[in-house]
Amino acid sequence: MLEDIAQYIAVSTSEIVGYEVIITNENSIIIGSSDPSRLGNFHEASVQIIRTGKPNPDTTNITKMEGTKPGFALPIELFNKNIGSFGMAGEKIKVKKYCYLLKRYIETMLHQEMYMKSTYLREQSVKNLVQEISVFDPKKSDESYLLSRGHELGYDLRPPHIAVAIDLFRFADFTKQIYEKAVGEQFAELEIQFLKLDVLAIIQRIFCKPNDLIAPMQDDKFIILSTLPIQFSESGVMNEIKEKCTGMVADFEAKGFSASIGIGAIAKNITELSQSYKDAWRALKIGKKLKASPGVFFIHNLFFEDLVSSIQKDLSKRYILSMLTSLQRQSDWEDLSKTICAWCESGFNQKSAANLLFIHRNTLQYRLNKIHEISGIDLKNYKNAFMLYLAVVMDNIGNSEL
């Protein structure tokens, strides 16, 4: 592990403090040096430093030691074992203070690196389990295998669950800024890992039951398989999940992120959990299509849109073309499309539709008349209004891309 970052630390540290820096492994071989010509050389002074865990003593005649220059060196310790040494060449009294500070920095960095790697390995195992759940087919696979895999990782997949999918906005912008500001790629990657841990910490604080399974699927996408009690009220579950997700979005925003969240159906077994997983991502995708801003989307509120999105691609395009072409040519098409949706979703009630759009009822009537004149469709005919509404929903969802 020390070999992975030794050369970078040696060079970057030397540039900051202005002294020559070396790092050795436990065999006293130089594995990091601001002077590349010293890489691979034996550093004799490190032998005693690593063996005793103490800095080079004042009585040592450095000039007679192989590969060693005057200066100061300290052991690098990890989990109570000396795994190398860190040294600076120069006047001892001047470089000594830097060495103690940087020793702690290097050891902290190694602890963090080890923690990151162990966390990553577990994340991968959990992610693999989630992916196996997502493709589970009772006709082709044995449920007991997944139950066993879950048990190995500390999860009981037998109780009811509900899937929650999270998609962070602007995560790529954050990582880009980190790379631009960081003093090197190694530190940038480390900072990004800390950022991901911050996000995970927020999720784990909200979904904190021991059996809640949480897995990062990509840098900006996460899945939660939240466990439910054996006896539950569906409305109670939905209210609780909505409250948790709303709180999570608020916590993300406090960190500078925005997020959209998709929630699947309640699953009483692994087969249904596989479907809940798919439903959560589908709710997220449809919700983002319908609403550009962040939000929390339940699949049970999107059954109509989900059905619309499954319509054959060519048929959908033809339908949209036949119903909306003349309206889409208008400069105020966005307002007109929102009016069509509000009119139908309000139950064809003028007052309710106007309130949804935050406009006066006269303005609403003007738009309804304009739609009638341009398209030839009278929105007061409920069947025709619904057909136009269907076309707008198809267009908003972008059926060809789902």
mmCIF file of C-alpha atoms in Angstrom:
data_model
loop_
_atom_site.group_PDB
_atom_site.id
_atom_site.type_symbol
_atom_site.label_atom_id
_atom_site.label_comp_id
_atom_site.label_asym_id
_atom_site.label_seq_id
_atom_site.Cartn_x
_atom_site.Cartn_y
_atom_site.Cartn_z
ATOM 1 C CA MET A 1 0.000 0.000 0.000
ATOM 2 C CA LEU A 2 2.872 2.381 0.866
ATOM 3 C CA GLU A 3 4.375 1.733 -2.579
ATOM 4 C CA ASP A 4 1.188 3.070 -4.212
ATOM 5 C CA ILE A 5 1.597 6.594 -2.844
ATOM 6 C CA ALA A 6 5.241 6.877 -1.739
ATOM 7 C CA GLN A 7 6.658 8.571 -4.842
ATOM 8 C CA TYR A 8 3.804 11.041 -5.081
ATOM 9 C CA ILE A 9 4.109 12.005 -1.393
ATOM 10 C CA ALA A 10 7.886 12.379 -1.614
ATOM 11 C CA VAL A 11 7.791 14.679 -4.644
ATOM 12 C CA SER A 12 4.813 16.791 -3.568
ATOM 13 C CA THR A 13 6.142 17.157 -0.005
ATOM 14 C CA SER A 14 9.573 18.198 -1.238
ATOM 15 C CA GLU A 15 8.016 20.891 -3.417
ATOM 16 C CA ILE A 16 6.202 22.315 -0.393
ATOM 17 C CA VAL A 17 8.984 22.227 2.252
ATOM 18 C CA GLY A 18 11.951 22.773 -0.034
ATOM 19 C CA TYR A 19 14.005 19.803 1.245
ATOM 20 C CA GLU A 20 14.917 16.480 -0.324
ATOM 21 C CA VAL A 21 12.497 13.767 0.802
ATOM 22 C CA ILE A 22 12.693 9.969 0.771
ATOM 23 C CA ILE A 23 10.349 7.157 1.797
ATOM 24 C CA THR A 24 11.519 3.565 2.285
ATOM 25 C CA ASN A 25 9.689 0.273 2.563
ATOM 26 C CA GLU A 26 10.137 -2.147 5.497
ATOM 27 C CA ASN A 27 13.284 -3.531 3.854
ATOM 28 C CA SER A 28 14.866 -0.036 3.853
ATOM 29 C CA ILE A 29 14.671 0.249 0.063
ATOM 30 C CA ILE A 30 13.849 3.754 -1.167
ATOM 31 C CA ILE A 31 10.444 3.605 -2.876
ATOM 32 C CA GLY A 32 9.736 7.339 -2.960
ATOM 33 C CA SER A 33 12.228 10.137 -3.538
ATOM 34 C CA SER A 34 12.220 13.727 -4.724
ATOM 35 C CA ASP A 35 15.564 12.783 -6.310
ATOM 36 C CA PRO A 36 14.594 10.018 -8.779
ATOM 37 C CA SER A 37 18.193 8.773 -8.951
ATOM 38 C CA ARG A 38 17.839 7.396 -5.393
ATOM 39 C CA LEU A 39 14.818 5.204 -6.152
ATOM 40 C CA GLY A 40 15.577 1.529 -5.495
ATOM 41 C CA ASN A 41 18.677 2.293 -3.415
ATOM 42 C CA PHE A 42 19.293 0.791 0.010
ATOM 43 C CA HIS A 43 18.943 3.298 2.877
ATOM 44 C CA GLU A 44 21.031 1.871 5.693
ATOM 45 C CA ALA A 45 19.937 4.334 8.394
ATOM 46 C CA SER A 46 16.360 3.096 8.056
ATOM 47 C CA VAL A 47 17.236 -0.417 9.219
ATOM 48 C CA GLN A 48 17.590 0.601 12.860
ATOM 49 C CA ILE A 49 14.773 3.164 12.635
ATOM 50 C CA ILE A 50 12.304 0.538 11.401
ATOM 51 C CA ARG A 51 13.579 -2.102 13.854
ATOM 52 C CA THR A 52 13.410 0.116 16.953
ATOM 53 C CA GLY A 53 10.595 2.472 15.989
ATOM 54 C CA LYS A 54 12.752 5.424 16.981
ATOM 55 C CA PRO A 55 14.357 8.237 14.950
ATOM 56 C CA ASN A 56 17.992 8.052 13.940
ATOM 57 C CA PRO A 57 20.078 8.798 17.080
ATOM 58 C CA ASP A 58 22.476 11.736 17.320
ATOM 59 C CA THR A 59 25.373 9.300 17.857
ATOM 60 C CA THR A 60 24.933 7.719 14.417
ATOM 61 C CA ASN A 61 27.598 8.595 11.845
ATOM 62 C CA ILE A 62 25.326 9.125 8.866
ATOM 63 C CA THR A 63 28.138 9.790 6.408
ATOM 64 C CA LYS A 64 29.387 6.208 6.728
ATOM 65 C CA MET A 65 25.981 4.631 6.078
ATOM 66 C CA GLU A 66 25.064 3.325 2.642
ATOM 67 C CA GLY A 67 22.591 5.434 0.640
ATOM 68 C CA THR A 68 22.127 7.892 3.532
ATOM 69 C CA LYS A 69 22.434 11.665 3.706
ATOM 70 C CA PRO A 70 22.526 13.962 6.774
ATOM 71 C CA GLY A 71 19.041 14.916 7.959
ATOM 72 C CA PHE A 72 16.298 13.337 10.035
ATOM 73 C CA ALA A 73 14.140 10.237 9.614
ATOM 74 C CA LEU A 74 11.244 8.578 11.426
ATOM 75 C CA PRO A 75 9.475 5.212 11.170
ATOM 76 C CA ILE A 76 6.119 4.939 9.362
ATOM 77 C CA GLU A 77 3.729 2.915 11.504
ATOM 78 C CA LEU A 78 0.516 1.168 10.511
ATOM 79 C CA PHE A 79 -1.482 -0.940 12.976
ATOM 80 C CA ASN A 80 1.423 -1.068 15.474
ATOM 81 C CA LYS A 81 3.862 -2.273 12.857
ATOM 82 C CA ASN A 82 6.699 -0.257 11.308
ATOM 83 C CA ILE A 83 6.250 -0.614 7.558
ATOM 84 C CA GLY A 84 8.866 1.869 6.354
ATOM 85 C CA SER A 85 10.500 5.191 7.084
ATOM 86 C CA PHE A 86 10.213 8.827 6.101
ATOM 87 C CA GLY A 87 13.214 11.151 5.969
ATOM 88 C CA MET A 88 14.380 14.592 4.930
ATOM 89 C CA ALA A 89 17.895 15.557 3.938
ATOM 90 C CA GLY A 90 19.213 18.801 5.407
ATOM 91 C CA GLU A 91 20.197 20.410 8.675
ATOM 92 C CA LYS A 92 18.651 18.191 11.340
ATOM 93 C CA ILE A 93 17.307 20.959 13.577
ATOM 94 C CA LYS A 94 15.473 22.534 10.608
ATOM 95 C CA VAL A 95 13.949 19.436 9.035
ATOM 96 C CA LYS A 96 13.026 17.625 12.270
ATOM 97 C CA LYS A 97 9.801 19.604 12.838
ATOM 98 C CA TYR A 98 8.612 18.857 9.314
ATOM 99 C CA CYS A 99 9.288 15.141 9.716
ATOM 100 C CA TYR A 100 7.053 14.702 12.780
ATOM 101 C CA LEU A 101 4.226 16.575 11.102
ATOM 102 C CA LEU A 102 4.502 14.664 7.834
ATOM 103 C CA LYS A 103 4.884 11.292 9.580
ATOM 104 C CA ARG A 104 1.417 11.774 11.071
ATOM 105 C CA TYR A 105 0.091 12.911 7.699
ATOM 106 C CA ILE A 106 1.455 9.847 5.884
ATOM 107 C CA GLU A 107 0.137 7.435 8.520
ATOM 108 C CA THR A 108 -3.292 9.078 8.452
ATOM 109 C CA MET A 109 -3.319 8.831 4.679
ATOM 110 C CA LEU A 110 -2.431 5.135 4.807
ATOM 111 C CA HIS A 111 -5.204 4.432 7.324
ATOM 112 C CA GLN A 112 -7.646 6.231 5.073
ATOM 113 C CA GLU A 113 -6.411 4.356 2.021
ATOM 114 C CA MET A 114 -6.826 1.020 3.787
ATOM 115 C CA TYR A 115 -10.288 1.984 5.010
ATOM 116 C CA MET A 116 -11.250 3.046 1.496
ATOM 117 C CA LYS A 117 -10.096 -0.261 0.041
ATOM 118 C CA SER A 118 -11.900 -2.373 2.631
ATOM 119 C CA THR A 119 -15.030 -0.243 2.207
ATOM 120 C CA TYR A 120 -14.776 -0.585 -1.568
ATOM 121 C CA LEU A 121 -14.520 -4.382 -1.372
ATOM 122 C CA ARG A 122 -17.627 -4.590 0.799
ATOM 123 C CA GLU A 123 -19.462 -2.143 -1.447
ATOM 124 C CA GLN A 124 -18.663 -4.340 -4.437
ATOM 125 C CA SER A 125 -19.974 -7.432 -2.647
ATOM 126 C CA VAL A 126 -23.222 -5.675 -1.703
ATOM 127 C CA LYS A 127 -23.535 -4.239 -5.211
ATOM 128 C CA ASN A 128 -23.108 -7.719 -6.708
ATOM 129 C CA LEU A 129 -25.831 -9.047 -4.394
ATOM 130 C CA VAL A 130 -28.202 -6.262 -5.451
ATOM 131 C CA GLN A 131 -27.502 -6.969 -9.119
ATOM 132 C CA GLU A 132 -28.254 -10.657 -8.577
ATOM 133 C CA ILE A 133 -31.527 -9.707 -6.884
ATOM 134 C CA SER A 134 -32.404 -7.386 -9.779
ATOM 135 C CA VAL A 135 -32.209 -10.201 -12.346
ATOM 136 C CA PHE A 136 -33.680 -12.926 -10.150
ATOM 137 C CA ASP A 137 -36.039 -15.244 -12.016
ATOM 138 C CA PRO A 138 -37.722 -17.941 -9.877
ATOM 139 C CA LYS A 139 -38.013 -20.164 -12.967
ATOM 140 C CA LYS A 140 -34.246 -20.151 -13.520
ATOM 141 C CA SER A 141 -32.701 -19.459 -10.105
ATOM 142 C CA ASP A 142 -32.928 -20.812 -6.590
ATOM 143 C CA GLU A 143 -34.131 -18.308 -3.987
ATOM 144 C CA SER A 144 -32.149 -20.072 -1.251
ATOM 145 C CA TYR A 145 -28.900 -19.084 -2.978
ATOM 146 C CA LEU A 146 -29.729 -15.371 -2.690
ATOM 147 C CA LEU A 147 -30.883 -15.823 0.902
ATOM 148 C CA SER A 148 -27.533 -17.447 1.659
ATOM 149 C CA ARG A 149 -25.588 -14.681 -0.132
ATOM 150 C CA GLY A 150 -27.498 -12.065 1.833
ATOM 151 C CA HIS A 151 -26.820 -13.891 5.102
ATOM 152 C CA GLU A 152 -23.074 -13.946 4.366
ATOM 153 C CA LEU A 153 -23.128 -10.142 4.125
ATOM 154 C CA GLY A 154 -25.306 -9.733 7.204
ATOM 155 C CA TYR A 155 -28.687 -9.162 5.509
ATOM 156 C CA ASP A 156 -31.930 -11.096 5.875
ATOM 157 C CA LEU A 157 -33.802 -10.925 2.569
ATOM 158 C CA ARG A 158 -36.881 -12.774 3.853
ATOM 159 C CA PRO A 159 -38.841 -9.846 5.423
ATOM 160 C CA PRO A 160 -40.781 -7.421 3.190
ATOM 161 C CA HIS A 161 -38.673 -4.710 1.553
ATOM 162 C CA ILE A 162 -39.134 -1.665 -0.628
ATOM 163 C CA ALA A 163 -36.576 -0.405 -3.162
ATOM 164 C CA VAL A 164 -35.442 3.224 -3.200
ATOM 165 C CA ALA A 165 -33.251 4.525 -6.050
ATOM 166 C CA ILE A 166 -31.236 7.748 -5.678
ATOM 167 C CA ASP A 167 -29.715 9.858 -8.448
ATOM 168 C CA LEU A 168 -27.541 12.819 -7.432
ATOM 169 C CA PHE A 169 -27.530 15.952 -9.583
ATOM 170 C CA ARG A 170 -24.293 17.752 -10.445
ATOM 171 C CA PHE A 171 -22.006 15.094 -8.912
ATOM 172 C CA ALA A 172 -19.830 15.185 -12.035
ATOM 173 C CA ASP A 173 -19.426 18.956 -11.587
ATOM 174 C CA PHE A 174 -18.255 18.432 -8.013
ATOM 175 C CA THR A 175 -15.663 15.834 -9.032
ATOM 176 C CA LYS A 176 -14.448 18.060 -11.862
ATOM 177 C CA GLN A 177 -13.905 20.929 -9.421
ATOM 178 C CA ILE A 178 -12.008 18.612 -7.067
ATOM 179 C CA TYR A 179 -9.638 17.533 -9.842
ATOM 180 C CA GLU A 180 -9.094 21.162 -10.838
ATOM 181 C CA LYS A 181 -8.253 22.271 -7.292
ATOM 182 C CA ALA A 182 -6.346 19.220 -6.003
ATOM 183 C CA VAL A 183 -2.538 19.254 -5.956
ATOM 184 C CA GLY A 184 -2.486 15.847 -7.662
ATOM 185 C CA GLU A 185 -4.636 13.007 -8.986
ATOM 186 C CA GLN A 186 -3.996 10.813 -5.919
ATOM 187 C CA PHE A 187 -5.351 13.466 -3.567
ATOM 188 C CA ALA A 188 -8.263 14.232 -5.905
ATOM 189 C CA GLU A 189 -9.345 10.593 -5.938
ATOM 190 C CA LEU A 190 -9.032 10.439 -2.162
ATOM 191 C CA GLU A 191 -11.191 13.544 -1.766
ATOM 192 C CA ILE A 192 -13.812 12.104 -4.126
ATOM 193 C CA GLN A 193 -13.898 8.940 -2.025
ATOM 194 C CA PHE A 194 -14.515 11.074 1.064
ATOM 195 C CA LEU A 195 -17.295 12.851 -0.808
ATOM 196 C CA LYS A 196 -18.938 9.518 -1.605
ATOM 197 C CA LEU A 197 -18.578 8.501 2.043
ATOM 198 C CA ASP A 198 -20.341 11.730 3.051
ATOM 199 C CA VAL A 199 -23.216 10.835 0.728
ATOM 200 C CA LEU A 200 -23.344 7.280 2.101
ATOM 201 C CA ALA A 201 -23.311 8.627 5.651
ATOM 202 C CA ILE A 202 -26.407 10.725 4.901
ATOM 203 C CA ILE A 203 -28.220 7.704 3.422
ATOM 204 C CA GLN A 204 -27.190 5.450 6.321
ATOM 205 C CA ARG A 205 -28.326 8.014 8.868
ATOM 206 C CA ILE A 206 -31.825 8.065 7.325
ATOM 207 C CA PHE A 207 -32.126 4.371 6.465
ATOM 208 C CA CYS A 208 -30.506 3.094 9.642
ATOM 209 C CA LYS A 209 -32.217 -0.231 10.319
ATOM 210 C CA PRO A 210 -29.639 -3.039 10.625
ATOM 211 C CA ASN A 211 -31.243 -4.908 7.738
ATOM 212 C CA ASP A 212 -31.463 -1.901 5.346
ATOM 213 C CA LEU A 213 -29.289 -2.843 2.381
ATOM 214 C CA ILE A 214 -27.537 0.180 0.818
ATOM 215 C CA ALA A 215 -25.313 -0.031 -2.254
ATOM 216 C CA PRO A 216 -23.617 2.552 -4.510
ATOM 217 C CA MET A 217 -24.376 1.515 -8.088
ATOM 218 C CA GLN A 218 -22.374 4.351 -9.698
ATOM 219 C CA ASP A 219 -20.606 7.434 -8.331
ATOM 220 C CA ASP A 220 -23.873 9.386 -8.371
ATOM 221 C CA LYS A 221 -26.434 6.573 -8.075
ATOM 222 C CA PHE A 222 -27.416 4.521 -5.037
ATOM 223 C CA ILE A 223 -29.975 1.839 -4.237
ATOM 224 C CA ILE A 224 -31.609 1.070 -0.908
ATOM 225 C CA LEU A 225 -33.529 -2.112 -0.197
ATOM 226 C CA SER A 226 -35.277 -0.917 2.939
ATOM 227 C CA THR A 227 -36.574 -3.603 5.268
ATOM 228 C CA LEU A 228 -40.178 -3.484 6.504
ATOM 229 C CA PRO A 229 -41.905 -5.144 9.464
ATOM 230 C CA ILE A 230 -43.714 -8.424 8.801
ATOM 231 C CA GLN A 231 -47.013 -6.725 9.607
ATOM 232 C CA PHE A 232 -47.354 -3.323 7.959
ATOM 233 C CA SER A 233 -49.835 -0.797 6.644
ATOM 234 C CA GLU A 234 -49.192 0.097 3.005
ATOM 235 C CA SER A 235 -50.214 3.729 3.512
ATOM 236 C CA GLY A 236 -48.073 3.877 6.658
ATOM 237 C CA VAL A 237 -45.050 2.526 4.775
ATOM 238 C CA MET A 238 -45.491 5.005 1.937
ATOM 239 C CA ASN A 239 -45.808 7.945 4.342
ATOM 240 C CA GLU A 240 -42.729 6.840 6.269
ATOM 241 C CA ILE A 241 -40.650 6.341 3.101
ATOM 242 C CA LYS A 242 -41.753 9.718 1.735
ATOM 243 C CA GLU A 243 -40.774 11.412 5.001
ATOM 244 C CA LYS A 244 -37.372 9.706 4.996
ATOM 245 C CA CYS A 245 -36.691 10.594 1.366
ATOM 246 C CA THR A 246 -37.771 14.206 1.828
ATOM 247 C CA GLY A 247 -35.416 14.484 4.797
ATOM 248 C CA MET A 248 -32.617 12.878 2.799
ATOM 249 C CA VAL A 249 -33.069 15.343 -0.074
ATOM 250 C CA ALA A 250 -32.838 18.199 2.459
ATOM 251 C CA ASP A 251 -29.596 16.743 3.891
ATOM 252 C CA PHE A 252 -28.144 16.414 0.386
ATOM 253 C CA GLU A 253 -29.019 20.035 -0.358
ATOM 254 C CA ALA A 254 -27.216 21.113 2.825
ATOM 255 C CA LYS A 255 -24.103 19.491 1.319
ATOM 256 C CA GLY A 256 -24.631 21.289 -1.991
ATOM 257 C CA PHE A 257 -26.228 18.382 -3.867
ATOM 258 C CA SER A 258 -29.659 17.904 -5.361
ATOM 259 C CA ALA A 259 -31.222 14.490 -5.777
ATOM 260 C CA SER A 260 -34.137 12.734 -7.400
ATOM 261 C CA ILE A 261 -35.488 9.587 -5.783
ATOM 262 C CA GLY A 262 -37.551 6.757 -7.240
ATOM 263 C CA ILE A 263 -39.538 4.383 -5.020
ATOM 264 C CA GLY A 264 -40.733 0.955 -6.112
ATOM 265 C CA ALA A 265 -43.630 -1.169 -4.915
ATOM 266 C CA ILE A 266 -43.625 -3.036 -1.601
ATOM 267 C CA ALA A 267 -42.061 -6.494 -2.024
ATOM 268 C CA LYS A 268 -43.074 -9.446 0.134
ATOM 269 C CA ASN A 269 -40.529 -11.876 -1.348
ATOM 270 C CA ILE A 270 -37.382 -11.906 -3.474
ATOM 271 C CA THR A 271 -39.283 -12.139 -6.756
ATOM 272 C CA GLU A 272 -41.251 -9.024 -5.869
ATOM 273 C CA LEU A 273 -38.068 -7.385 -4.569
ATOM 274 C CA SER A 274 -36.502 -7.852 -7.988
ATOM 275 C CA GLN A 275 -39.507 -6.050 -9.510
ATOM 276 C CA SER A 276 -39.424 -3.337 -6.824
ATOM 277 C CA TYR A 277 -35.794 -2.681 -7.763
ATOM 278 C CA LYS A 278 -36.735 -2.234 -11.425
ATOM 279 C CA ASP A 279 -39.778 -0.137 -10.486
ATOM 280 C CA ALA A 280 -37.676 2.235 -8.361
ATOM 281 C CA TRP A 281 -35.324 3.039 -11.237
ATOM 282 C CA ARG A 282 -38.242 3.302 -13.643
ATOM 283 C CA ALA A 283 -40.087 5.695 -11.327
ATOM 284 C CA LEU A 284 -36.909 7.757 -11.095
ATOM 285 C CA LYS A 285 -36.458 7.847 -14.865
ATOM 286 C CA ILE A 286 -40.075 8.715 -15.625
ATOM 287 C CA GLY A 287 -40.196 11.275 -12.826
ATOM 288 C CA LYS A 288 -37.090 13.035 -14.110
ATOM 289 C CA LYS A 289 -38.589 13.124 -17.602
ATOM 290 C CA LEU A 290 -41.796 14.695 -16.328
ATOM 291 C CA LYS A 291 -40.173 17.043 -13.834
ATOM 292 C CA ALA A 292 -36.792 18.631 -14.519
ATOM 293 C CA SER A 293 -36.304 19.665 -10.885
ATOM 294 C CA PRO A 294 -35.412 17.185 -8.110
ATOM 295 C CA GLY A 295 -38.258 15.217 -6.577
ATOM 296 C CA VAL A 296 -39.459 12.002 -4.934
ATOM 297 C CA PHE A 297 -41.359 9.725 -7.327
ATOM 298 C CA PHE A 298 -43.477 6.700 -6.387
ATOM 299 C CA ILE A 299 -44.075 4.065 -9.033
ATOM 300 C CA HIS A 300 -47.676 3.630 -7.801
ATOM 301 C CA ASN A 301 -48.316 7.281 -8.733
ATOM 302 C CA LEU A 302 -46.859 6.777 -12.200
ATOM 303 C CA PHE A 303 -48.718 3.698 -13.472
ATOM 304 C CA PHE A 304 -50.359 5.698 -16.265
ATOM 305 C CA GLU A 305 -47.040 7.227 -17.366
ATOM 306 C CA ASP A 306 -45.360 3.826 -17.071
ATOM 307 C CA LEU A 307 -48.040 2.320 -19.304
ATOM 308 C CA VAL A 308 -47.656 5.148 -21.812
ATOM 309 C CA SER A 309 -43.883 4.700 -21.901
ATOM 310 C CA SER A 310 -44.305 1.042 -22.872
ATOM 311 C CA ILE A 311 -46.188 1.905 -26.070
ATOM 312 C CA GLN A 312 -44.325 0.852 -29.186
ATOM 313 C CA LYS A 313 -41.796 3.473 -30.258
ATOM 314 C CA ASP A 314 -43.026 3.973 -33.845
ATOM 315 C CA LEU A 315 -46.669 4.107 -32.784
ATOM 316 C CA SER A 316 -45.843 6.666 -30.104
ATOM 317 C CA LYS A 317 -44.019 8.911 -32.598
ATOM 318 C CA ARG A 318 -46.877 8.743 -35.086
ATOM 319 C CA TYR A 319 -49.441 9.546 -32.410
ATOM 320 C CA ILE A 320 -47.488 12.539 -31.107
ATOM 321 C CA LEU A 321 -46.983 13.786 -34.666
ATOM 322 C CA SER A 322 -50.678 13.551 -35.514
ATOM 323 C CA MET A 323 -51.904 15.183 -32.294
ATOM 324 C CA LEU A 324 -49.323 17.846 -31.470
ATOM 325 C CA THR A 325 -47.580 19.056 -34.637
ATOM 326 C CA SER A 326 -49.611 22.252 -35.065
ATOM 327 C CA LEU A 327 -49.414 23.104 -31.365
ATOM 328 C CA GLN A 328 -45.669 22.445 -31.087
ATOM 329 C CA ARG A 329 -45.045 25.091 -33.754
ATOM 330 C CA GLN A 330 -46.396 27.791 -31.425
ATOM 331 C CA SER A 331 -43.911 29.966 -29.552
ATOM 332 C CA ASP A 332 -45.866 29.396 -26.326
ATOM 333 C CA TRP A 333 -46.004 25.605 -26.743
ATOM 334 C CA GLU A 334 -44.574 25.034 -23.261
ATOM 335 C CA ASP A 335 -47.451 27.018 -21.702
ATOM 336 C CA LEU A 336 -49.993 25.254 -23.891
ATOM 337 C CA SER A 337 -48.707 21.787 -22.995
ATOM 338 C CA LYS A 338 -48.820 22.626 -19.269
ATOM 339 C CA THR A 339 -52.369 23.888 -19.738
ATOM 340 C CA ILE A 340 -53.451 20.614 -21.352
ATOM 341 C CA CYS A 341 -51.989 18.626 -18.455
ATOM 342 C CA ALA A 342 -53.424 20.890 -15.747
ATOM 343 C CA TRP A 343 -56.867 20.845 -17.397
ATOM 344 C CA CYS A 344 -57.031 17.055 -17.438
ATOM 345 C CA GLU A 345 -55.305 16.446 -14.087
ATOM 346 C CA SER A 346 -57.672 18.880 -12.334
ATOM 347 C CA GLY A 347 -60.702 16.916 -13.483
ATOM 348 C CA PHE A 348 -61.588 19.506 -16.172
ATOM 349 C CA ASN A 349 -62.290 22.105 -13.493
ATOM 350 C CA GLN A 350 -61.475 25.708 -14.464
ATOM 351 C CA LYS A 351 -60.749 26.964 -10.969
ATOM 352 C CA SER A 352 -58.533 24.001 -10.041
ATOM 353 C CA ALA A 353 -56.670 24.118 -13.365
ATOM 354 C CA ALA A 354 -56.033 27.869 -13.046
ATOM 355 C CA ASN A 355 -54.733 27.354 -9.502
ATOM 356 C CA LEU A 356 -52.387 24.592 -10.667
ATOM 357 C CA LEU A 357 -50.963 26.912 -13.326
ATOM 358 C CA PHE A 358 -50.933 30.021 -11.079
ATOM 359 C CA ILE A 359 -52.864 31.979 -13.699
ATOM 360 C CA HIS A 360 -56.202 33.816 -13.872
ATOM 361 C CA ARG A 361 -59.234 31.883 -15.097
ATOM 362 C CA ASN A 362 -59.519 34.259 -18.059
ATOM 363 C CA THR A 363 -55.963 33.379 -19.083
ATOM 364 C CA LEU A 364 -56.831 29.699 -18.795
ATOM 365 C CA GLN A 365 -59.891 30.180 -21.008
ATOM 366 C CA TYR A 366 -57.795 32.071 -23.565
ATOM 367 C CA ARG A 367 -55.345 29.168 -23.763
ATOM 368 C CA LEU A 368 -58.105 26.548 -24.026
ATOM 369 C CA ASN A 369 -59.649 28.504 -26.885
ATOM 370 C CA LYS A 370 -56.271 28.843 -28.605
ATOM 371 C CA ILE A 371 -55.654 25.095 -28.363
ATOM 372 C CA HIS A 372 -59.094 24.482 -29.904
ATOM 373 C CA GLU A 373 -58.496 26.933 -32.746
ATOM 374 C CA ILE A 374 -55.040 25.585 -33.649
ATOM 375 C CA SER A 375 -55.563 21.851 -33.203
ATOM 376 C CA GLY A 376 -59.283 21.603 -33.851
ATOM 377 C CA ILE A 377 -59.630 19.680 -30.567
ATOM 378 C CA ASP A 378 -62.201 20.919 -28.079
ATOM 379 C CA LEU A 379 -60.832 20.278 -24.590
ATOM 380 C CA LYS A 380 -64.337 20.404 -23.157
ATOM 381 C CA ASN A 381 -64.945 17.111 -24.921
ATOM 382 C CA TYR A 382 -63.403 14.867 -22.287
ATOM 383 C CA LYS A 383 -62.514 12.027 -24.641
ATOM 384 C CA ASN A 384 -60.720 14.380 -27.039
ATOM 385 C CA ALA A 385 -59.046 16.159 -24.126
ATOM 386 C CA PHE A 386 -57.705 12.857 -22.823
ATOM 387 C CA MET A 387 -56.354 11.899 -26.253
ATOM 388 C CA LEU A 388 -54.464 15.213 -26.412
ATOM 389 C CA TYR A 389 -53.282 14.738 -22.819
ATOM 390 C CA LEU A 390 -51.977 11.272 -23.733
ATOM 391 C CA ALA A 391 -49.931 12.764 -26.573
ATOM 392 C CA VAL A 392 -48.438 15.424 -24.275
ATOM 393 C CA VAL A 393 -47.502 12.793 -21.675
ATOM 394 C CA MET A 394 -45.871 10.684 -24.397
ATOM 395 C CA ASP A 395 -43.925 13.722 -25.564
ATOM 396 C CA ASN A 396 -42.860 14.691 -22.040
ATOM 397 C CA ILE A 397 -41.712 11.221 -21.153
ATOM 398 C CA GLY A 398 -39.769 10.888 -24.375
ATOM 399 C CA ASN A 399 -41.030 7.382 -25.014
ATOM 400 C CA SER A 400 -38.352 6.689 -27.624
ATOM 401 C CA GLU A 401 -35.621 7.123 -25.014
ATOM 402 C CA LEU A 402 -37.048 5.024 -22.195
#
